[in-house]
XYZ file of N, CA and C in Angstrom:
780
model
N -26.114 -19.035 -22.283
C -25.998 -18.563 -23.662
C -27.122 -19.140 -24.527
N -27.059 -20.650 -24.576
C -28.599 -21.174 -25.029
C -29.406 -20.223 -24.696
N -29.946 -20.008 -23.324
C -31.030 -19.877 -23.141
C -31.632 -17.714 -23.853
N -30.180 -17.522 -23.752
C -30.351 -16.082 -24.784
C -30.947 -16.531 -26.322
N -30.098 -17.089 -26.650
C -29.774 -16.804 -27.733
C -31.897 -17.628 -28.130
N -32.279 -18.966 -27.433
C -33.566 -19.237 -27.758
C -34.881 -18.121 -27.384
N -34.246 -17.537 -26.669
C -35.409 -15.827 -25.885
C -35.035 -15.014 -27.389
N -34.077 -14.862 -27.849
C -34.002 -13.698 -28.930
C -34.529 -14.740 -30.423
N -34.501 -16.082 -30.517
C -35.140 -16.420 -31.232
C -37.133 -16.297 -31.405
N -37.425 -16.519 -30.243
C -38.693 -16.141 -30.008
C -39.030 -14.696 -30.002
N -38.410 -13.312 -29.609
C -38.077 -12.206 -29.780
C -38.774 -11.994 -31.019
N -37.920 -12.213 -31.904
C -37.752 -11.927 -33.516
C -38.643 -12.704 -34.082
N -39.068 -14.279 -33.752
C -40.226 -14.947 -34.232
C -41.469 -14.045 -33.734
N -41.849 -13.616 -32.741
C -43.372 -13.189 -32.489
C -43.180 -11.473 -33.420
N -42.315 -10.799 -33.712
C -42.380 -9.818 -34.212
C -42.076 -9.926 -35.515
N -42.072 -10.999 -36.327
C -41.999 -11.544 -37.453
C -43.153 -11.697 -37.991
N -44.030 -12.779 -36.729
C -45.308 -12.758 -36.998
C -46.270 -11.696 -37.046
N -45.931 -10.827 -35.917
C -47.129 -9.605 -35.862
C -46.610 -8.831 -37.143
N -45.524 -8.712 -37.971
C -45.201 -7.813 -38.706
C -45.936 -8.618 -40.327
N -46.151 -9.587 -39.888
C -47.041 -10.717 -40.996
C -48.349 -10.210 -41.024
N -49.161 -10.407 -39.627
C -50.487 -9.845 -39.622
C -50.638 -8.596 -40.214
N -49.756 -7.678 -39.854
C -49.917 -6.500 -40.065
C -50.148 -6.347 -41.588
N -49.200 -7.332 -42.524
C -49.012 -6.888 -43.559
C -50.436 -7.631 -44.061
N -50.744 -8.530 -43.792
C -52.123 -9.411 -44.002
C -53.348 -8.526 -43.908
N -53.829 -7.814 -42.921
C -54.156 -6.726 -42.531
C -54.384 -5.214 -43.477
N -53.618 -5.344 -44.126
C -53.748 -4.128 -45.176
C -53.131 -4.565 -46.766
N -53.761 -6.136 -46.871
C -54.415 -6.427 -48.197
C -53.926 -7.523 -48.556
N -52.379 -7.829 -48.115
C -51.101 -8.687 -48.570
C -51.296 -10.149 -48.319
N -50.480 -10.378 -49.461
C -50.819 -12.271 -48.750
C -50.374 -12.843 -47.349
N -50.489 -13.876 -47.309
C -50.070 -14.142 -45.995
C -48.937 -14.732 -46.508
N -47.588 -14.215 -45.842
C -46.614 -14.882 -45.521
C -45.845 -16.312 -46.050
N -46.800 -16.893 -45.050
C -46.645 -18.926 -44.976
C -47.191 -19.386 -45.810
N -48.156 -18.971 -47.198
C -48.726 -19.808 -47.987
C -47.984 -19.637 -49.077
N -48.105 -20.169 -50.051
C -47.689 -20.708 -51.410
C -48.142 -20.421 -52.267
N -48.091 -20.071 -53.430
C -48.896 -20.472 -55.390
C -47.498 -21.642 -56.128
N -48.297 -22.023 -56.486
C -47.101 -22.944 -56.905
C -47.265 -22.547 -59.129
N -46.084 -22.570 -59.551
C -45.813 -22.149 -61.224
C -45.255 -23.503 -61.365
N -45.141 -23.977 -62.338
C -44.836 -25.070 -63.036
C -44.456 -25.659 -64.341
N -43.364 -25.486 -65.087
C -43.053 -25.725 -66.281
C -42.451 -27.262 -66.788
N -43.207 -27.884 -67.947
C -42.453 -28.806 -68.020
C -41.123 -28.887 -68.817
N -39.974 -29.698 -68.394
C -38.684 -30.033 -68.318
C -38.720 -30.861 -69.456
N -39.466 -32.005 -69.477
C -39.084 -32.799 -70.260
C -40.565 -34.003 -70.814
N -40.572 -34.495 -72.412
C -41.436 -34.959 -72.691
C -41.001 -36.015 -73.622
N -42.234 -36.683 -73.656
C -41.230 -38.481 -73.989
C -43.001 -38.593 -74.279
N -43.299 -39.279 -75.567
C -44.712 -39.093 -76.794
C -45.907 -38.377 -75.659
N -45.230 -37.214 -75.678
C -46.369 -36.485 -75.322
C -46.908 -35.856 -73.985
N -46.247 -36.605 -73.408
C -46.225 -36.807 -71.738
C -45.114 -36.087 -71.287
N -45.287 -35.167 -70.339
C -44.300 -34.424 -69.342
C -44.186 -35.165 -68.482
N -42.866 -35.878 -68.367
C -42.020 -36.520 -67.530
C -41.177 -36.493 -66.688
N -41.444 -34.697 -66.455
C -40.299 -33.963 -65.380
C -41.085 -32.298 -65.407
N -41.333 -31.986 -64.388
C -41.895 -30.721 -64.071
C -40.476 -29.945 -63.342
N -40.489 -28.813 -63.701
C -39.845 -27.860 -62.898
C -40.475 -27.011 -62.153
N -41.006 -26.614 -60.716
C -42.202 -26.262 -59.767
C -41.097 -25.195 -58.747
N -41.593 -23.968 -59.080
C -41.324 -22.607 -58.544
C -42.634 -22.384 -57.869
N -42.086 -22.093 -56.396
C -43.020 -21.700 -54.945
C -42.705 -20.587 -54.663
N -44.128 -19.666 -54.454
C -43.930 -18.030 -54.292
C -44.944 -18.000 -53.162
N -44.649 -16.634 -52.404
C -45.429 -17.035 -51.213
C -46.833 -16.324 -51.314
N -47.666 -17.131 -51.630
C -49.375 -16.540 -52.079
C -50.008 -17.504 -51.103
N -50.280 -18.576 -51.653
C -51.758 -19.321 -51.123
C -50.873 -20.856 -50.829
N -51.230 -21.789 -49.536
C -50.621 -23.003 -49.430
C -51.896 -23.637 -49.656
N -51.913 -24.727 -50.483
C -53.019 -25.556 -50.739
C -53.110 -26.936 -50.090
N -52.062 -27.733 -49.694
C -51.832 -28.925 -49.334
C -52.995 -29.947 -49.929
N -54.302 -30.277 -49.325
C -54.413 -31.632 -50.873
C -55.906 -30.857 -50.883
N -56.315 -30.863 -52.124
C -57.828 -30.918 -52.939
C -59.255 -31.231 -52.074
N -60.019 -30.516 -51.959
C -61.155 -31.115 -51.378
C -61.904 -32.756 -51.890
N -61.525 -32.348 -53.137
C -61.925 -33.603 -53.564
C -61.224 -35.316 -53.411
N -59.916 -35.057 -52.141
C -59.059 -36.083 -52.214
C -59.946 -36.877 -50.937
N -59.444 -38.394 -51.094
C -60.011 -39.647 -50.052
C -59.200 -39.588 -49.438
N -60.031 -39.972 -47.997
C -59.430 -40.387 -46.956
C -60.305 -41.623 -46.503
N -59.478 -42.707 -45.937
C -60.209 -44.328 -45.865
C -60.718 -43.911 -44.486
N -62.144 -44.790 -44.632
C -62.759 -43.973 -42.813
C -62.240 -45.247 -42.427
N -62.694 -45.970 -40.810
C -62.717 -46.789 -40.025
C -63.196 -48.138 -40.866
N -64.494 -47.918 -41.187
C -65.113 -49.098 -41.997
C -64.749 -49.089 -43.364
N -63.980 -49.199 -43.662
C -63.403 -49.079 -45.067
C -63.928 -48.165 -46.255
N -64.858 -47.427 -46.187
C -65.717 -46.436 -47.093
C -64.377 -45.702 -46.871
N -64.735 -44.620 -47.840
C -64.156 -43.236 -48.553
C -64.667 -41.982 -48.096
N -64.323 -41.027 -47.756
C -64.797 -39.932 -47.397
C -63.659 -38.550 -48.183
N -64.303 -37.816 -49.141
C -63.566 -36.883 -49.553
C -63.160 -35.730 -48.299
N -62.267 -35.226 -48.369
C -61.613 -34.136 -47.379
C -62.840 -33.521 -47.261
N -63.525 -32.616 -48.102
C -64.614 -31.389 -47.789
C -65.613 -31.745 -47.078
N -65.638 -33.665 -47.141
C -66.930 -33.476 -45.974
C -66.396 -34.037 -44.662
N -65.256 -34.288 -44.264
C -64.635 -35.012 -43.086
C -64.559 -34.098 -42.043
N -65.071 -34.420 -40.895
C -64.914 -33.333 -40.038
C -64.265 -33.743 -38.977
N -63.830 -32.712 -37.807
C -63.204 -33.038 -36.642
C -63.641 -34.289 -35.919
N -62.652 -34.988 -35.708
C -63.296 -36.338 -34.792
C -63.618 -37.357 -35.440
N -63.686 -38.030 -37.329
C -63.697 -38.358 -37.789
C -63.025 -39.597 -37.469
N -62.776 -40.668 -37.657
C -62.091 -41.959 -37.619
C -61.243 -42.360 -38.905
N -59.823 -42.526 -39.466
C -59.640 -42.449 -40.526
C -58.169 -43.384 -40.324
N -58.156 -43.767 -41.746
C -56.804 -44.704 -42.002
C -55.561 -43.844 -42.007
N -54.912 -44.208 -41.441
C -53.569 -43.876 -41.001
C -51.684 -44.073 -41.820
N -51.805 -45.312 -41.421
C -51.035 -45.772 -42.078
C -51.141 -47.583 -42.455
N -49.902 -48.527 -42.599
C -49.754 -49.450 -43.449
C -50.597 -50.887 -42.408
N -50.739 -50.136 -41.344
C -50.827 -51.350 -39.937
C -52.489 -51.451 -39.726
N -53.060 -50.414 -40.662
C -54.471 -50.560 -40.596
C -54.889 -49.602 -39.170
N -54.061 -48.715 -38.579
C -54.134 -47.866 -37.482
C -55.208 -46.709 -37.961
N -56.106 -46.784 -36.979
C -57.269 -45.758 -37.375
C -57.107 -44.591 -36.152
N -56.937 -43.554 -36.734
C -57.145 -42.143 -35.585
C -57.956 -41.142 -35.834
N -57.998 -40.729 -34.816
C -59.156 -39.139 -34.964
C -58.261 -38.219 -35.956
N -59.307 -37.311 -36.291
C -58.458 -35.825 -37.477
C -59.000 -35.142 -36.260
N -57.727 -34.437 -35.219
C -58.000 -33.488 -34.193
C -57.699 -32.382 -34.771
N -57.595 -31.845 -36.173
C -57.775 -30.586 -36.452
C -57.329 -30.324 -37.689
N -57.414 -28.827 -38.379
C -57.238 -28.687 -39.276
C -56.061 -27.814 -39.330
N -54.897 -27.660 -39.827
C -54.173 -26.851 -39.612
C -54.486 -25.332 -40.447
N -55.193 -25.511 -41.597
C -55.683 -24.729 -42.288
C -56.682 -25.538 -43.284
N -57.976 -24.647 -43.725
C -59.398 -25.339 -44.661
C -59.551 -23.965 -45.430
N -59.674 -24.184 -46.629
C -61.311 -23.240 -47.080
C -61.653 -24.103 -48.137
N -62.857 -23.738 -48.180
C -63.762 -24.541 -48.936
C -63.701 -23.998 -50.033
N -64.085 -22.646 -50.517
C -64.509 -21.674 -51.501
C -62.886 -21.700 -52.480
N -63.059 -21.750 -53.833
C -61.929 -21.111 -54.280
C -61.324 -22.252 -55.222
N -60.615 -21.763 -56.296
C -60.222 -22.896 -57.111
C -58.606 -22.611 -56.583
N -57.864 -23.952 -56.317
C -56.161 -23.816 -56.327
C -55.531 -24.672 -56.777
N -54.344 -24.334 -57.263
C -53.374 -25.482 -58.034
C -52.938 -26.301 -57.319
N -52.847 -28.095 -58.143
C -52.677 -28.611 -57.303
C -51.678 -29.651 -58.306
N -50.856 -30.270 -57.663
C -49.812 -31.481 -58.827
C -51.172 -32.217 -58.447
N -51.046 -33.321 -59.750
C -51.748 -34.481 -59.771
C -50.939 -35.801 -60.108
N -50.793 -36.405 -58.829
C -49.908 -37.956 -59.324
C -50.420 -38.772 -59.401
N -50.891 -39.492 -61.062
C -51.033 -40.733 -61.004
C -50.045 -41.919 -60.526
N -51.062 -42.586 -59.766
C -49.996 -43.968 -59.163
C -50.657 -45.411 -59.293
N -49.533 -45.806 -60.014
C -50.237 -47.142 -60.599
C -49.012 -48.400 -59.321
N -50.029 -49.182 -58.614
C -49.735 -50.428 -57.947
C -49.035 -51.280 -58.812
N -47.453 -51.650 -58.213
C -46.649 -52.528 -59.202
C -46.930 -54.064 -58.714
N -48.603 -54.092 -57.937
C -48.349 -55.307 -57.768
C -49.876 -55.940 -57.923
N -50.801 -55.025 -58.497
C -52.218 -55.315 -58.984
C -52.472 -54.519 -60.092
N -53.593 -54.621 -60.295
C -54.263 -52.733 -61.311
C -55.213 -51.761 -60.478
N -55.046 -52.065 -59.145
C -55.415 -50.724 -58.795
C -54.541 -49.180 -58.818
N -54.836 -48.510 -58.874
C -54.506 -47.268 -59.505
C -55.245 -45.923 -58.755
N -54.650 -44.696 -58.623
C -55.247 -43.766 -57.927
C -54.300 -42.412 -58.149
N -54.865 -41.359 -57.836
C -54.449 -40.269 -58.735
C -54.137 -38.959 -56.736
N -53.477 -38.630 -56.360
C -53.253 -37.974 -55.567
C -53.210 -36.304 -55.984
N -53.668 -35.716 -55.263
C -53.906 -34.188 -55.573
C -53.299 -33.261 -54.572
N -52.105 -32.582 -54.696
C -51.686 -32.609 -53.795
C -50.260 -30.898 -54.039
N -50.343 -29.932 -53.100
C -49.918 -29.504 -53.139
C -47.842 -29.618 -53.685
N -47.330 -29.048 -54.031
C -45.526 -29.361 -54.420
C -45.010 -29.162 -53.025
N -45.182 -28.472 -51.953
C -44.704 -28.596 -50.688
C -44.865 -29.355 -49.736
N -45.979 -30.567 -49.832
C -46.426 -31.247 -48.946
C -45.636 -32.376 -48.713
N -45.041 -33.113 -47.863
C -44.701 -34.163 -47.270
C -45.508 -35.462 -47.922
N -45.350 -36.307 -49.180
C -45.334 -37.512 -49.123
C -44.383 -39.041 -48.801
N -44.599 -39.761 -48.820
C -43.536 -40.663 -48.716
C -43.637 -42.205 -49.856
N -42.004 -41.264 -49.854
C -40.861 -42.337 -50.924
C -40.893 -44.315 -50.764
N -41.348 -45.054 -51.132
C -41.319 -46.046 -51.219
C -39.678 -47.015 -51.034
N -38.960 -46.126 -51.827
C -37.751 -47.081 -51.828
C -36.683 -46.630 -50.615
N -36.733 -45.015 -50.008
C -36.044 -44.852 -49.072
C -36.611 -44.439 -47.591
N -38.081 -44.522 -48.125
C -39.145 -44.816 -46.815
C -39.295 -43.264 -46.363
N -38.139 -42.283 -46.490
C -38.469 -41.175 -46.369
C -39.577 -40.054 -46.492
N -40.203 -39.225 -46.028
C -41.179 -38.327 -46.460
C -40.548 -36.747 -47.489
N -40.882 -36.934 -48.626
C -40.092 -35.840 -49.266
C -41.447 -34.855 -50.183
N -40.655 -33.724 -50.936
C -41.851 -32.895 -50.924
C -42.115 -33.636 -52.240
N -43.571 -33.078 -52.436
C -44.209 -33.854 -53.927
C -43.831 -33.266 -55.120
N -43.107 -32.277 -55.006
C -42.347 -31.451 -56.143
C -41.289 -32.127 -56.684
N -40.548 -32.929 -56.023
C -39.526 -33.310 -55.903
C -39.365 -35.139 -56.427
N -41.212 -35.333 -56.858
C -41.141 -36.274 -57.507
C -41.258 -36.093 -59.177
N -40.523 -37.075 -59.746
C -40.502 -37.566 -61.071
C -41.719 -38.420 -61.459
N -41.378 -38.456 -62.756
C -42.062 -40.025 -63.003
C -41.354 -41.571 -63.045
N -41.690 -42.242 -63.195
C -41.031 -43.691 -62.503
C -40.654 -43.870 -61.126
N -40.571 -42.682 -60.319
C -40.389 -42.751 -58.842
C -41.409 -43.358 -58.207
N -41.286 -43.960 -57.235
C -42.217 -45.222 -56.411
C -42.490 -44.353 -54.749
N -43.933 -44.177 -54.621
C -44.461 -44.060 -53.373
C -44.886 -45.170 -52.648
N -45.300 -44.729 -51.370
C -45.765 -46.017 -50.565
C -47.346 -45.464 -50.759
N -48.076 -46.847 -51.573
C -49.038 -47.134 -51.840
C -49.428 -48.116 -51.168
N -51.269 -48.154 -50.216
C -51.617 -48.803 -49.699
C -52.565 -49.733 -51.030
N -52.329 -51.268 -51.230
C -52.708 -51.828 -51.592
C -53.190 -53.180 -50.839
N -54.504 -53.889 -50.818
C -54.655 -54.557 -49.987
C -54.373 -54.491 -48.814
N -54.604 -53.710 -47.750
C -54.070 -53.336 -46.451
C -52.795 -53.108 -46.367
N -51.607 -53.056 -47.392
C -50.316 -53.233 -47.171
C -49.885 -52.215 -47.769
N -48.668 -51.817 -47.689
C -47.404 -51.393 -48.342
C -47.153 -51.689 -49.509
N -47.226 -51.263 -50.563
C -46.511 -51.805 -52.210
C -45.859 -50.394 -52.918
N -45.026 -50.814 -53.303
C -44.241 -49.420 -54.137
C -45.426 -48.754 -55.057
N -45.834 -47.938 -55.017
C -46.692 -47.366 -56.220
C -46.293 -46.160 -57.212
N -45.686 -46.775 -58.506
C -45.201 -45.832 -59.432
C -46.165 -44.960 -59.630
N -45.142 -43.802 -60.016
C -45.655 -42.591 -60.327
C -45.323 -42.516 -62.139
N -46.707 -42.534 -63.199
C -47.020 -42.681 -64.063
C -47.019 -41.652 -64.892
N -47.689 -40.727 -64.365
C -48.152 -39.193 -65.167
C -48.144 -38.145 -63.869
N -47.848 -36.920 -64.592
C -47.799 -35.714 -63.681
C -48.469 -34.652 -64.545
N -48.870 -33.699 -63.597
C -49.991 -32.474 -64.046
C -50.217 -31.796 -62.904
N -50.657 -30.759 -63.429
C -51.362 -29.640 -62.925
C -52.897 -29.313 -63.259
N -53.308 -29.606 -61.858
C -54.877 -29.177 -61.717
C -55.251 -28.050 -61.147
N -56.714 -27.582 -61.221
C -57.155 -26.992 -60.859
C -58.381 -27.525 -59.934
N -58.181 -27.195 -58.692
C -59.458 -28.192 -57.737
C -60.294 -27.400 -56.433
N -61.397 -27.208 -56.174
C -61.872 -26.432 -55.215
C -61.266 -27.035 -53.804
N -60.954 -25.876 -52.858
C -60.762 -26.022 -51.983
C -59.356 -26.325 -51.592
N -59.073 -26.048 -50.493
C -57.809 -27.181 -49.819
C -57.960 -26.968 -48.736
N -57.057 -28.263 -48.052
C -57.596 -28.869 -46.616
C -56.343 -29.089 -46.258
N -55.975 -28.520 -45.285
C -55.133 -29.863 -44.670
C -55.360 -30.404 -43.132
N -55.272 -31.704 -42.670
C -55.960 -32.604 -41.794
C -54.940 -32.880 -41.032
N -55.398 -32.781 -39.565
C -53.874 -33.412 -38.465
C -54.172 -34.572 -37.514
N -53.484 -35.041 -38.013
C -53.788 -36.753 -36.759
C -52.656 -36.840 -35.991
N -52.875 -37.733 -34.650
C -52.122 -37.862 -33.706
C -50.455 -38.236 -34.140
N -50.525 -39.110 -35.247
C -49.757 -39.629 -35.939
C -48.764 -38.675 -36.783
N -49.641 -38.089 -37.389
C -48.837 -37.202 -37.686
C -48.860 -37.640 -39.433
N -49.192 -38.723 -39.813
C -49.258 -39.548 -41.266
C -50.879 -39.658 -41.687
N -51.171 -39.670 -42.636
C -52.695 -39.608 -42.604
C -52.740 -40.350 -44.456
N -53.901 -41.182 -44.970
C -53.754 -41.751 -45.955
C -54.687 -41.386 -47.051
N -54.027 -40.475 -48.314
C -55.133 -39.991 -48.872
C -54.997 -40.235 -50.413
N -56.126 -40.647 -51.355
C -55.961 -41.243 -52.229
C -55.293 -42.446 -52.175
N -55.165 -43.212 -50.876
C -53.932 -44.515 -51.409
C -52.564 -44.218 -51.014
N -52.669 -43.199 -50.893
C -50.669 -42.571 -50.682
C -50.671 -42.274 -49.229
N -49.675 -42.783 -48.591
C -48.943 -42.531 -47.247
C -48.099 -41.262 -47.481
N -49.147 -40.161 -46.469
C -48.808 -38.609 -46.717
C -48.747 -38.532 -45.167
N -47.339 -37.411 -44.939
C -47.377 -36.769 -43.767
C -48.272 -35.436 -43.481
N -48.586 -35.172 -42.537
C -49.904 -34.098 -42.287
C -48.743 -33.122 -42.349
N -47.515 -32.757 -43.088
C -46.992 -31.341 -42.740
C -46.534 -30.852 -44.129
N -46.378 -29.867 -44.303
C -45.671 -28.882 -45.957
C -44.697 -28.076 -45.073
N -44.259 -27.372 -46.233
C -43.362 -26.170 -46.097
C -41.520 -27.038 -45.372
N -41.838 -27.994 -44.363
C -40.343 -28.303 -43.379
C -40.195 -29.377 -44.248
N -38.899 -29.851 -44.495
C -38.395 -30.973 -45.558
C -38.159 -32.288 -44.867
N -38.135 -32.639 -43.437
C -38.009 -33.295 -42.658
C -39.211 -33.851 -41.727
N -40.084 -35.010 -41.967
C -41.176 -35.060 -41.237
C -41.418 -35.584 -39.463
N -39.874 -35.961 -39.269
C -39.867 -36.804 -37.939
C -39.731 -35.579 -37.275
N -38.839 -34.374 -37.520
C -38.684 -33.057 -36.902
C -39.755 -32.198 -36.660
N -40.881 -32.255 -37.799
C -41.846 -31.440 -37.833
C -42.651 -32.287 -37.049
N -42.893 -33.415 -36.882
C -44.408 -34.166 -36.064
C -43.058 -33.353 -34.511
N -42.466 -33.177 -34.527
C -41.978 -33.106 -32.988
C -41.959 -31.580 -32.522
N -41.737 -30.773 -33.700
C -42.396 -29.693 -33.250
C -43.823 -29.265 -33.066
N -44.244 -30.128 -33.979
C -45.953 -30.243 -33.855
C -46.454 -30.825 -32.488
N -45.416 -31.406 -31.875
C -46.043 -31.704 -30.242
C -46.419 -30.209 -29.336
N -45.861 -29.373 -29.927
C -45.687 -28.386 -29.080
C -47.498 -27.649 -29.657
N -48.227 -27.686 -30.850
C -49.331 -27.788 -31.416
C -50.243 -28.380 -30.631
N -50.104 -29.873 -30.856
C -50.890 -31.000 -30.472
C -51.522 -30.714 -28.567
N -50.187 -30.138 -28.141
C -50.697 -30.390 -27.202
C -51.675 -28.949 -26.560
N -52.048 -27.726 -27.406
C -52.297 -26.614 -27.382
C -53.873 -27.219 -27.824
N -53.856 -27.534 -28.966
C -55.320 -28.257 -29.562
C -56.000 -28.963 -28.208
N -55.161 -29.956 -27.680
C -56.065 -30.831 -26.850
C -56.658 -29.327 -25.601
N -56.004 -28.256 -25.688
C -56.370 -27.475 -24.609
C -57.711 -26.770 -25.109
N -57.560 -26.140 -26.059
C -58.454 -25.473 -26.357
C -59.117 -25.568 -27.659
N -58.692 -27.227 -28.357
C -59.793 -27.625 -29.388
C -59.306 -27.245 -30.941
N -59.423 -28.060 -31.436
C -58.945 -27.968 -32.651
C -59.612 -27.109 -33.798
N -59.052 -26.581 -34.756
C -59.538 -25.585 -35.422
C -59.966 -26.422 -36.756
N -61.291 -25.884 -37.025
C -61.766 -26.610 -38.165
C -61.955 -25.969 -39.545
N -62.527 -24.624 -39.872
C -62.468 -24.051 -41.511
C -61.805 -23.250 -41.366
N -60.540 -22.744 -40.510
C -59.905 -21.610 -40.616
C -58.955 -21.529 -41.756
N -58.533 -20.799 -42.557
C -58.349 -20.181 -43.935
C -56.687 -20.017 -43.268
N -56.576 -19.171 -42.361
C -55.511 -18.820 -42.184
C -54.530 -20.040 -40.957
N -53.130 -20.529 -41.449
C -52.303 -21.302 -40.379
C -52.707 -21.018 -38.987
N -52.505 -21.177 -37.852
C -52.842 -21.060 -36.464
C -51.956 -20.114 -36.138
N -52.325 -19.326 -35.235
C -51.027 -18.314 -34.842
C -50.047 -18.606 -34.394
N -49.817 -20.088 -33.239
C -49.035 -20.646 -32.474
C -48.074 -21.440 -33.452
N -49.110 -21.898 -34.883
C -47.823 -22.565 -35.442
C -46.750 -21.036 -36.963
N -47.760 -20.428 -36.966
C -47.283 -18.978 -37.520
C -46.036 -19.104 -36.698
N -46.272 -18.586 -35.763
C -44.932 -18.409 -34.910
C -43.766 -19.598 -34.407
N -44.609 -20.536 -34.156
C -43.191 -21.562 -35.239
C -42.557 -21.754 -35.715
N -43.202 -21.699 -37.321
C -42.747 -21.588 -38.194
C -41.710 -20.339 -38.287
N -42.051 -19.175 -37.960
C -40.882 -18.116 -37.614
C -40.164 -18.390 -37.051
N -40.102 -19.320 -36.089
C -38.982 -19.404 -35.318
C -38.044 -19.939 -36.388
N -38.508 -20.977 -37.464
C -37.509 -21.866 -37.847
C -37.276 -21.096 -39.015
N -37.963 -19.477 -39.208
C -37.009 -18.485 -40.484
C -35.727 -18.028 -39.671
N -36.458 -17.818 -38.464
C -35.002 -17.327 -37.531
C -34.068 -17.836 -37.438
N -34.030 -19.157 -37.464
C -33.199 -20.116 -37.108
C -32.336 -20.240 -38.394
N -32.882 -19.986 -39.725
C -32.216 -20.056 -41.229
C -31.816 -18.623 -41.440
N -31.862 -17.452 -40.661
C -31.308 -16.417 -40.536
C -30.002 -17.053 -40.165
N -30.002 -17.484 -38.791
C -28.779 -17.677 -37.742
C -27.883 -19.046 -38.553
N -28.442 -19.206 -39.988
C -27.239 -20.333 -40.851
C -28.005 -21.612 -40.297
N -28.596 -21.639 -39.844
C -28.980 -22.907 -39.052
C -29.936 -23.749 -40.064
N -29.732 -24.291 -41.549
C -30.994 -24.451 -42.255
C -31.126 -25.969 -41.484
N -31.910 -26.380 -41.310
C -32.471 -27.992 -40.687
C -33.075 -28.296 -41.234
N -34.401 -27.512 -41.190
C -35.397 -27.759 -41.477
C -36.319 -27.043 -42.761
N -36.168 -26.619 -43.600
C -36.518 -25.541 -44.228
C -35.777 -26.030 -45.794
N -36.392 -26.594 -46.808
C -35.551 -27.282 -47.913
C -35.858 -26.362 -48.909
N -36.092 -26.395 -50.196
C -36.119 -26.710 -51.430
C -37.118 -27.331 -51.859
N -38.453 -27.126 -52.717
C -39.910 -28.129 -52.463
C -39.535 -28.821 -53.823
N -38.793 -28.245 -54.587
C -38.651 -29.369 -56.426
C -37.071 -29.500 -56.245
C-alpha cells in the first residue's frame, strides 16, 4: 500500500511539474517562486515594529547579491562574486565548506528583500541581513530555523560574534530593493551570511527535514555538477517540491508552513 500510494505521489508530482513548465513556457511565472507584499502592523516613534508579509507565487529571491559570506581566511565575499567551490563559513564551530551549488542565481534584476538589522547583545558589532520572508534563518533562543517573515523586532537570532554564538537582536525591519538573488548550497546545509546563521533552504518550514530531502539533491549534484547562474529551481528539486504539494493535497502538511 506504501509503496502505491508513494508511485501515485510521484505520478502526480512529475505531472505537476511538466504542467508548471508548460505554463512557464507560454509566459507565466514559475510556480515555486515568490513576490513578497508587506504592510506595516505596528509603529512605536516612527519605526515599524511588526510587518505583516503576504507571499504570492512570482519570483523567490532568497538573499541579495549584495549579502557576505565569511571566506576561509576571514575576508568577506559578497554572494554575486562567490562561485562554485568557494571555501566559506559555515557555522558557530568555525567549519569551512565548499558552495557545491546554486539552487537558483540571477544576477540581472532588482527584488524585494526584508532587511534585518541585528545588533550583538554582547559588543557593538552590528550587521544588517537581506533576505528573502521565506527563507530559513535561525532563532537564537529556541535554536530553531524559522522563516524571516516570521520575525519581529526584539526577537534574537544566532549571530556570529567573535567566532561564537551570541543572541543578536533584531532592531529595525524594512523592505529593500537589491539586485540580484542567490541562493548558495553547502554540504551542511547552514551557510553564514551577513553574521546570521541561515539555513540554505525557503519555501519548507522545517530545516532538519529539508537538508534530508536535499540528500536526495546533493547526491545528484555530486553526479553531474552543480548548477551555477540558473534563474530557474532545478528540475529534480521542482519535482520535490511537488511531491511535498502532493503530500499537502493527501492532508499530510509536514512540511509546508506559513512564511509570516
Amino acid at each position: 500500500m506504501t509503496l502505491i500510494l508513494l508511485h501515485t505521489f510521484i505520478i502526480m508530482a512529475i505531472r505537476n511539474y511538466e504542467s508548471s513548465e508548460s505554463s512557464n513556457n507560454n509566459g507565466n511565472s514559475n510556480v515555486l517562486g515568490y513576490q513578497i507584499t508587506c504592510s506595516c502592523m505596528s509603529v512605536s516613534s516612527s519605526v515599524c515594529m511588526q510587518y505583516n508579509c503576504g507571499i504570492t507565487a512570482q519570483q523567490a529571491s532568497c538573499f541579495a547579491g549584495a549579502s557576505l559570506i565569511t571566506l576561509a581566511d576571514g575576508t568577506f565575499k559578497s554572494l554575486a562574486d562567490v562561485q562554485i567551490g568557494d571555501q566559506v563559513l559555515v557555522n558557530k564551530n568555525n567549519t569551512i565548506e565548499p558552495i557545491t551549488s546554486f539552487i537558483h542565481a540571477k544576477r540581472q534584476g532588482l527584488f524585494t528583500f526584508l532587511a534585518l538589522q541585528i545588533q550583538s547583545v554582547v559588543s557593538n558589532l552590528s550587521s544588517t541581513i537581506l533576505v528573502s520572508a521565506n527563507h530559513l534563518i535561525f532563532d537564537y533562543d529556541s535554536g530553531e530555523a524559522r522563516f524571516a517573515g516570521k520575525f519581529r523586532v526584539g526577537d534574537r537570532v544566532q549571530f556570529i560574534d567573535n567566532s561564537e554564538i551570541v543572541p543578536g537582536e533584531i532592531v529595525h525591519i524594512q523592505l529593500t530593493k537589491q539586485q540580484g538573488y542567490y541562493a548558495p548550497l553547502t554540504p551542511s546545509g547552514t551557510i553564514i551570511i551577513d553574521g546570521v546563521v541561515a539555513s540554505n533552504y525557503a519555501t519548507v518550514s522545517n530545516h532538519a527535514l529539508a537538508h534530508q530531502l536535499m540528500g536526495i539533491y546533493r547526491w545528484w549534484i555530486d553526479l553531474v555538477g552543480g548548477s551555477k547562474w540558473s534563474e530557474e529551481i532545478p528540475w529534480m528539486l521542482q519535482i520535490m517540491l511537488s511531491i511535498e504539494q502532493v503530500i499537502r493535497w493527501f492532508g499530510g502538511q509536514v512540511l509546508i508552513d506559513s512564511y509570516v
